[in-house]
PDB file of C-alpha atoms and ligand atoms in Angstrom:
ATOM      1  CA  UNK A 153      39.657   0.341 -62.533  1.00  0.00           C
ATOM      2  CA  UNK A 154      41.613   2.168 -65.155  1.00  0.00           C
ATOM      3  CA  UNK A 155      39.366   5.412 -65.568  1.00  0.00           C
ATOM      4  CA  UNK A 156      42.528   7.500 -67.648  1.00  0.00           C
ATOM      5  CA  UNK A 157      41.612   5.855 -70.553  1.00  0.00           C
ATOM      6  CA  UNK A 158      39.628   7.357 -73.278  1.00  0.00           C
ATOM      7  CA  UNK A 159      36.602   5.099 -72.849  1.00  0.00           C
ATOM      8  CA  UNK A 160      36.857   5.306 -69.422  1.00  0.00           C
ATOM      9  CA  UNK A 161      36.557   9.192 -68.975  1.00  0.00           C
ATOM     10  CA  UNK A 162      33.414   8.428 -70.913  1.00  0.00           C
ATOM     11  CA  UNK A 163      32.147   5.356 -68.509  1.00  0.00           C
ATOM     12  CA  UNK A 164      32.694   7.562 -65.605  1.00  0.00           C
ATOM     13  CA  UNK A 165      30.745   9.622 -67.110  1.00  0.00           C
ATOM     14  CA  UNK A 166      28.221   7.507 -67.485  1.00  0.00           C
ATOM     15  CA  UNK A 167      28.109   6.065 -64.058  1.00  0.00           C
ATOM     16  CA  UNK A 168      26.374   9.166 -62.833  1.00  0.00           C
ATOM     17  CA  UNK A 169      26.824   7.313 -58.802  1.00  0.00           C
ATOM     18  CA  UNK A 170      30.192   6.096 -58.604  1.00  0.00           C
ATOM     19  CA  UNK A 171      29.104   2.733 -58.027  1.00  0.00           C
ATOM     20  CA  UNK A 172      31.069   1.207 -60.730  1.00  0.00           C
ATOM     21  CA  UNK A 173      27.672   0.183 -62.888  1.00  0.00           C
ATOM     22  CA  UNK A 174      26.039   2.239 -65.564  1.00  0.00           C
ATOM     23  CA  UNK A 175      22.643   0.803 -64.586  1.00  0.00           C
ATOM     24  CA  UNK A 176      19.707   1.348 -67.318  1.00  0.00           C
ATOM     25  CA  UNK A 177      18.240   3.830 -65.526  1.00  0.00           C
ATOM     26  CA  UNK A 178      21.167   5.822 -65.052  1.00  0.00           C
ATOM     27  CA  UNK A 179      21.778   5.806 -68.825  1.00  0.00           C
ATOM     28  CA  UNK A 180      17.858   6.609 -69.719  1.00  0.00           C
ATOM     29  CA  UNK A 181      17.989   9.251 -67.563  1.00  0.00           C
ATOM     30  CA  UNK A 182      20.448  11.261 -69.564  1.00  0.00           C
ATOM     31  CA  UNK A 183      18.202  11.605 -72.380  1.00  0.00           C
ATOM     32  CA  UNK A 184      15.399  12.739 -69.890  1.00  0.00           C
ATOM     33  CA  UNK A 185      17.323  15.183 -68.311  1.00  0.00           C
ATOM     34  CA  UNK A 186      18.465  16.877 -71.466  1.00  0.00           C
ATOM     35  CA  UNK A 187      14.663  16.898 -72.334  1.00  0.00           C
ATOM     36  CA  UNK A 188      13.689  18.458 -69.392  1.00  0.00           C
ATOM     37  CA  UNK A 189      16.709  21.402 -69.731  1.00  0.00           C
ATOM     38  CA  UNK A 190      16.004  22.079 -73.064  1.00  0.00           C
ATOM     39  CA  UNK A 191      12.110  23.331 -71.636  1.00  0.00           C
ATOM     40  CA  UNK A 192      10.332  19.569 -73.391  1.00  0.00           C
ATOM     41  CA  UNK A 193       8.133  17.204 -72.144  1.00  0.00           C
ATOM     42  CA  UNK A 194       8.575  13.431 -72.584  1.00  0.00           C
ATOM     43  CA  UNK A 195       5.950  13.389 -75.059  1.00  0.00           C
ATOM     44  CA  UNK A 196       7.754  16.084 -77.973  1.00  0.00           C
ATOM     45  CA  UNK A 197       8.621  14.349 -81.068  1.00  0.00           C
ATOM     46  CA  UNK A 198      12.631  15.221 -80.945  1.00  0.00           C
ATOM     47  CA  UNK A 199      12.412  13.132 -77.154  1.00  0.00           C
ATOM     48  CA  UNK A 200      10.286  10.545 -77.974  1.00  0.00           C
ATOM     49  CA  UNK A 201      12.955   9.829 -80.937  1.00  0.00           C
ATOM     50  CA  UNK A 202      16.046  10.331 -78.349  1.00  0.00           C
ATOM     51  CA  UNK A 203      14.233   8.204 -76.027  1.00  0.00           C
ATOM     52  CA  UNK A 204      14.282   4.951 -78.772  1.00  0.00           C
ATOM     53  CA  UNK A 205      17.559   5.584 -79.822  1.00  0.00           C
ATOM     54  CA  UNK A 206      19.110   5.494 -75.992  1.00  0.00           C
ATOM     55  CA  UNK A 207      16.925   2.482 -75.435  1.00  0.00           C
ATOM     56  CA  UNK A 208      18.960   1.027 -78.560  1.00  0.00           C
ATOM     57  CA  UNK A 209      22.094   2.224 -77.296  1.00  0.00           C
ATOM     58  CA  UNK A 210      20.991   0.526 -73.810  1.00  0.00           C
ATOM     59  CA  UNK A 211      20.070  -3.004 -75.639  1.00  0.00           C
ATOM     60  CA  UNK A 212      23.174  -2.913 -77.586  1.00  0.00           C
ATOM     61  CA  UNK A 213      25.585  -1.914 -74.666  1.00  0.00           C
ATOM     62  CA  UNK A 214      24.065  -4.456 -71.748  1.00  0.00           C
ATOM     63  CA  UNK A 215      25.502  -7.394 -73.958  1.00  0.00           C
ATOM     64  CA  UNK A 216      24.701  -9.883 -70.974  1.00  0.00           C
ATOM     65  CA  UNK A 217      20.862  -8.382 -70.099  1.00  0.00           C
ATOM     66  CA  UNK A 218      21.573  -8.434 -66.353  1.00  0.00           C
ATOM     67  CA  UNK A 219      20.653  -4.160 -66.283  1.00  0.00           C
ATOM     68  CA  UNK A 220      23.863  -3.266 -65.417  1.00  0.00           C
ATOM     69  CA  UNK A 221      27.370  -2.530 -67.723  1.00  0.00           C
ATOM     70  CA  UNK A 222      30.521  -2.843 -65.500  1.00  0.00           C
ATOM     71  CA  UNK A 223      33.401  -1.050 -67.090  1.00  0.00           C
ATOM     72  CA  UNK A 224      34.365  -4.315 -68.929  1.00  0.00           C
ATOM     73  CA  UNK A 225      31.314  -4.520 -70.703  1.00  0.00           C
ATOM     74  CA  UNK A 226      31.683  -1.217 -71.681  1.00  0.00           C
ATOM     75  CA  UNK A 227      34.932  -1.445 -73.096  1.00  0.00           C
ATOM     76  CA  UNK A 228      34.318  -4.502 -75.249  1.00  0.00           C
ATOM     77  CA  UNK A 229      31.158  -2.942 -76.265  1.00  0.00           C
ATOM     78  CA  UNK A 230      32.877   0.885 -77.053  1.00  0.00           C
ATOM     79  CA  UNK A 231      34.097   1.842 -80.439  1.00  0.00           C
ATOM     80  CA  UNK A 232      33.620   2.458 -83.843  1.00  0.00           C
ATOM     81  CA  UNK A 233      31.290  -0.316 -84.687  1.00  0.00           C
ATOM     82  CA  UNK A 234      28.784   0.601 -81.690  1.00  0.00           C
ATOM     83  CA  UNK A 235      29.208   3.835 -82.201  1.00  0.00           C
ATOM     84  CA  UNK A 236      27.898   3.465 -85.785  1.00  0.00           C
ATOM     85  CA  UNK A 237      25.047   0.869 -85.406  1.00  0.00           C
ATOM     86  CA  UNK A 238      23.623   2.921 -82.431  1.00  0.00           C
ATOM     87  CA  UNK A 239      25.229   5.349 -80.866  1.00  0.00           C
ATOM     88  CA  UNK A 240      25.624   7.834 -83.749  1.00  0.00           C
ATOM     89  CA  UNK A 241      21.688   7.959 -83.572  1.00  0.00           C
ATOM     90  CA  UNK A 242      21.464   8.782 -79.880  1.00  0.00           C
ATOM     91  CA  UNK A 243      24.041  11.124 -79.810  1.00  0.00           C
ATOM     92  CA  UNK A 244      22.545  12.954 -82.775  1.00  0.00           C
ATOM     93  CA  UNK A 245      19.355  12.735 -81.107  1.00  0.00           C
ATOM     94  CA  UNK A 246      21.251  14.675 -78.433  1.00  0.00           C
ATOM     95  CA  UNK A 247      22.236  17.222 -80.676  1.00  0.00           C
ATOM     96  CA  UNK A 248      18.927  17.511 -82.011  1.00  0.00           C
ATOM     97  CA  UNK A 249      17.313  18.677 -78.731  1.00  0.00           C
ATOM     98  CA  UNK A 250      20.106  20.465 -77.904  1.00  0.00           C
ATOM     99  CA  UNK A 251      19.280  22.662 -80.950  1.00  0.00           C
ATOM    100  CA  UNK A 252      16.858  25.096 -80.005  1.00  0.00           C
ATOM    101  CA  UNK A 253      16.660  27.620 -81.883  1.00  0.00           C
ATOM    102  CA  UNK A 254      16.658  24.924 -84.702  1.00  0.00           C
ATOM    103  CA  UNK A 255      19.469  26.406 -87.082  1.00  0.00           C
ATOM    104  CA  UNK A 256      21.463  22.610 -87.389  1.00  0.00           C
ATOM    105  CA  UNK A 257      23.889  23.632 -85.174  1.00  0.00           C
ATOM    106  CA  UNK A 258      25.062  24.499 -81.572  1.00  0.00           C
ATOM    107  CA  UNK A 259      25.925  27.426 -80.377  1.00  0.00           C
ATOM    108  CA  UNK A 260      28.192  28.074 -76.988  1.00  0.00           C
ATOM    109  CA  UNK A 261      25.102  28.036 -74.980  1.00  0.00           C
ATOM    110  CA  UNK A 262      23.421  25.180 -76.463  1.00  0.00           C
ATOM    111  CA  UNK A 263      26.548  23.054 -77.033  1.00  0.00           C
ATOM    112  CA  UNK A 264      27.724  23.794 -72.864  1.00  0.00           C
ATOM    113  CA  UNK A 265      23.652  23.066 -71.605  1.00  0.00           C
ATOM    114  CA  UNK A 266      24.230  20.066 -73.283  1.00  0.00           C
ATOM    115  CA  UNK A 267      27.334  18.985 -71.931  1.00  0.00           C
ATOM    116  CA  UNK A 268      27.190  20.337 -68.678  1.00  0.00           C
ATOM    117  CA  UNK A 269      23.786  18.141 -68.890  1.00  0.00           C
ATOM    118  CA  UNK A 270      25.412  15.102 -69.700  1.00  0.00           C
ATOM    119  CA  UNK A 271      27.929  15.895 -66.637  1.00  0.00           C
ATOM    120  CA  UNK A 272      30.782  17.454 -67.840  1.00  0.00           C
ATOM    121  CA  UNK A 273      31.793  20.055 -66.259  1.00  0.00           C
ATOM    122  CA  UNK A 274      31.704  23.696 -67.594  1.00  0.00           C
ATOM    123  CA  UNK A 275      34.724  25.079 -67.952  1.00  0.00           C
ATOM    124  CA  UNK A 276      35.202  21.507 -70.039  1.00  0.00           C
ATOM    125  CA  UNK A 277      32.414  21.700 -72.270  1.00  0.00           C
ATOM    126  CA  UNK A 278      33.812  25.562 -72.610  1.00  0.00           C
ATOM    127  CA  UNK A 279      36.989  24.212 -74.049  1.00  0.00           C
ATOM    128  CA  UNK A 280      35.325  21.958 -75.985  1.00  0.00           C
ATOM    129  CA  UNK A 281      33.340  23.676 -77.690  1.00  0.00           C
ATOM    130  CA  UNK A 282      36.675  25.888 -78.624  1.00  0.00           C
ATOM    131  CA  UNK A 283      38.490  23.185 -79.953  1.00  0.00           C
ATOM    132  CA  UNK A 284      35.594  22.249 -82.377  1.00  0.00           C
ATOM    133  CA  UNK A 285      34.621  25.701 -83.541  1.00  0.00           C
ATOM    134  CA  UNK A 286      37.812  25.701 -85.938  1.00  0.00           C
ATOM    135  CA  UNK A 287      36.567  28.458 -87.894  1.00  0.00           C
ATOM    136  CA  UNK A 288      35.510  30.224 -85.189  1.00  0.00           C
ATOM    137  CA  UNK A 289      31.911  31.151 -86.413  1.00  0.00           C
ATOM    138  CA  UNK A 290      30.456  30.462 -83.167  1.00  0.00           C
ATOM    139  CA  UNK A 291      28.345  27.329 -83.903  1.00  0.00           C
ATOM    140  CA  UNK A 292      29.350  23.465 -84.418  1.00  0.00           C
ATOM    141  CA  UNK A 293      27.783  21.489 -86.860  1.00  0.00           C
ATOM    142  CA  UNK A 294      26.219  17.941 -86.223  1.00  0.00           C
ATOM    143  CA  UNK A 295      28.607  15.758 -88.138  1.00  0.00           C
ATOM    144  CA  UNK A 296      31.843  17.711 -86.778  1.00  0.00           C
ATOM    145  CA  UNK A 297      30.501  16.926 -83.524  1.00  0.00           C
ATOM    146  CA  UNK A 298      29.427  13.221 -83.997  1.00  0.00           C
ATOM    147  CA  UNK A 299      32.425  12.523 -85.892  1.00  0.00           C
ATOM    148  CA  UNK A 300      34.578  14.273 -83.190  1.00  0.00           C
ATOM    149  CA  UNK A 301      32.950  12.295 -80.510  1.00  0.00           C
ATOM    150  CA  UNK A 302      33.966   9.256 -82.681  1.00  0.00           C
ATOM    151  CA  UNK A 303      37.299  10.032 -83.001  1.00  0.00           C
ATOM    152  CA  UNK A 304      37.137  10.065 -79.175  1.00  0.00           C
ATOM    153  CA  UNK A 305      35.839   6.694 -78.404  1.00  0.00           C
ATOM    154  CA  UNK A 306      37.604   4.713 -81.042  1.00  0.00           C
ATOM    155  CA  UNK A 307      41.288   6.414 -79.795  1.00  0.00           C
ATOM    156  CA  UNK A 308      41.694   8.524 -82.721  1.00  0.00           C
ATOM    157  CA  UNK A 309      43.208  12.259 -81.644  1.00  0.00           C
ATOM    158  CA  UNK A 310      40.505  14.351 -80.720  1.00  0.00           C
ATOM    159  CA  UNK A 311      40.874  17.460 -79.412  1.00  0.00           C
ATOM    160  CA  UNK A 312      37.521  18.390 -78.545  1.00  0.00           C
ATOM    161  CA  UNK A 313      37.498  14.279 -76.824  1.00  0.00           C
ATOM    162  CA  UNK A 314      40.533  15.475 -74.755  1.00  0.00           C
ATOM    163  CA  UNK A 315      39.075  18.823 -73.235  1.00  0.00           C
ATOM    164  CA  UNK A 316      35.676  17.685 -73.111  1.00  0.00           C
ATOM    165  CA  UNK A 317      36.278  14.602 -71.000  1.00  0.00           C
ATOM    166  CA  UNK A 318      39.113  16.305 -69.047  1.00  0.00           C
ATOM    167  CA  UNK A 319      42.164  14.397 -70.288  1.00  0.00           C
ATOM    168  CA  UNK A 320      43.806  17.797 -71.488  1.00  0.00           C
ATOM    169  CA  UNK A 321      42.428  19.656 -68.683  1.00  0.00           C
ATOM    170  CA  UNK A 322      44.525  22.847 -68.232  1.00  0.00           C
ATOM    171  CA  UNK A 323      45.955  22.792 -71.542  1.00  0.00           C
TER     172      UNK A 323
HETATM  173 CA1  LIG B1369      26.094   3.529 -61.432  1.00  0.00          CA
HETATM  174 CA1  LIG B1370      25.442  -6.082 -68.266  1.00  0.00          CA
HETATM  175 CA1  LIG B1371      21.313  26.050 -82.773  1.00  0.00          CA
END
């Protein structure tokens, strides 16, 4: 399995145990555990929304309803048209809980809980979070980071794509 590719720095990702599956539970669980590190319960508006939209994401993705994705599924599936019918909505759903204090943005400690959340690792999501703060203000806004997450999946340069999923790792 060819894991150097864009998308598939982003399945291993998602295939939180190795086993070569993203099984629905595994995905679901990503939006519960950023709930739960962001100090919510299941029940708060912002993670009942994130909830739906990863469910969508979930329908969407398992184009064969068997509750698994092998990496071939995924890779039909990935790109700009998924990532616009439902993945721009999870993701910003993400974002959105990620937010805490609220201001529309991320700062370094809410962009690298995130991340780190989502299993990147920290000195990654570090990085990242350089490469996107191009004015260097300190915060990232929600459409520089969806649209730089795009840019990722559909193999468009992305800087922030290559140091957040490690394939510039070092650089
Ligand atoms: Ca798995
Ligand atoms: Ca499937
Ligand atoms: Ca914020």
């Amino acid at each position: 399995m060819n894991y150097t590719t864009a998308k598939g720095r982003v399945f291993a990702m998602l295939d939180a145990d190795g086993d070569g599956i993203i099984s629905k539970q595994e995905y679901l669980a990503r939006t519960d555990h950023v709930t739960h590190a962001t100090g919510r319960q299941k029940d708060d508006p912002l993670a009942v929304v994130a909830r739906a939209a990863a469910e969508r994401v979930w329908d969407s993705m398992d184009a064969n309803r068997d509750g698994g994705v092998t990496f071939d599924e995924y890779d039909a599936w990935a790109g700009g048209p998924a990532f616009d019918s439902v993945c721009r909505d999870a993701l910003g759903a993400l974002f959105d809980l990620a937010d805490t204090d609220r201001d529309g943005k991320l700062n370094r400690a809410e962009f690298t809980m995130l991340r780190e959340t989502l299993r990147n690792p920290v000195s990654y999501a570090d990085a990242a979070f350089d490469a996107l703060d191009a004015d260097r203000d300190g915060r990232i806004g929600r459409d520089e980071y969806l649209a730089s997450i795009r840019a990722h999946v559909t193999g468009e340069r992305s800087r922030m794509g290559d140091v957040l999923y490690g394939a510039a790792a070092g650089a």
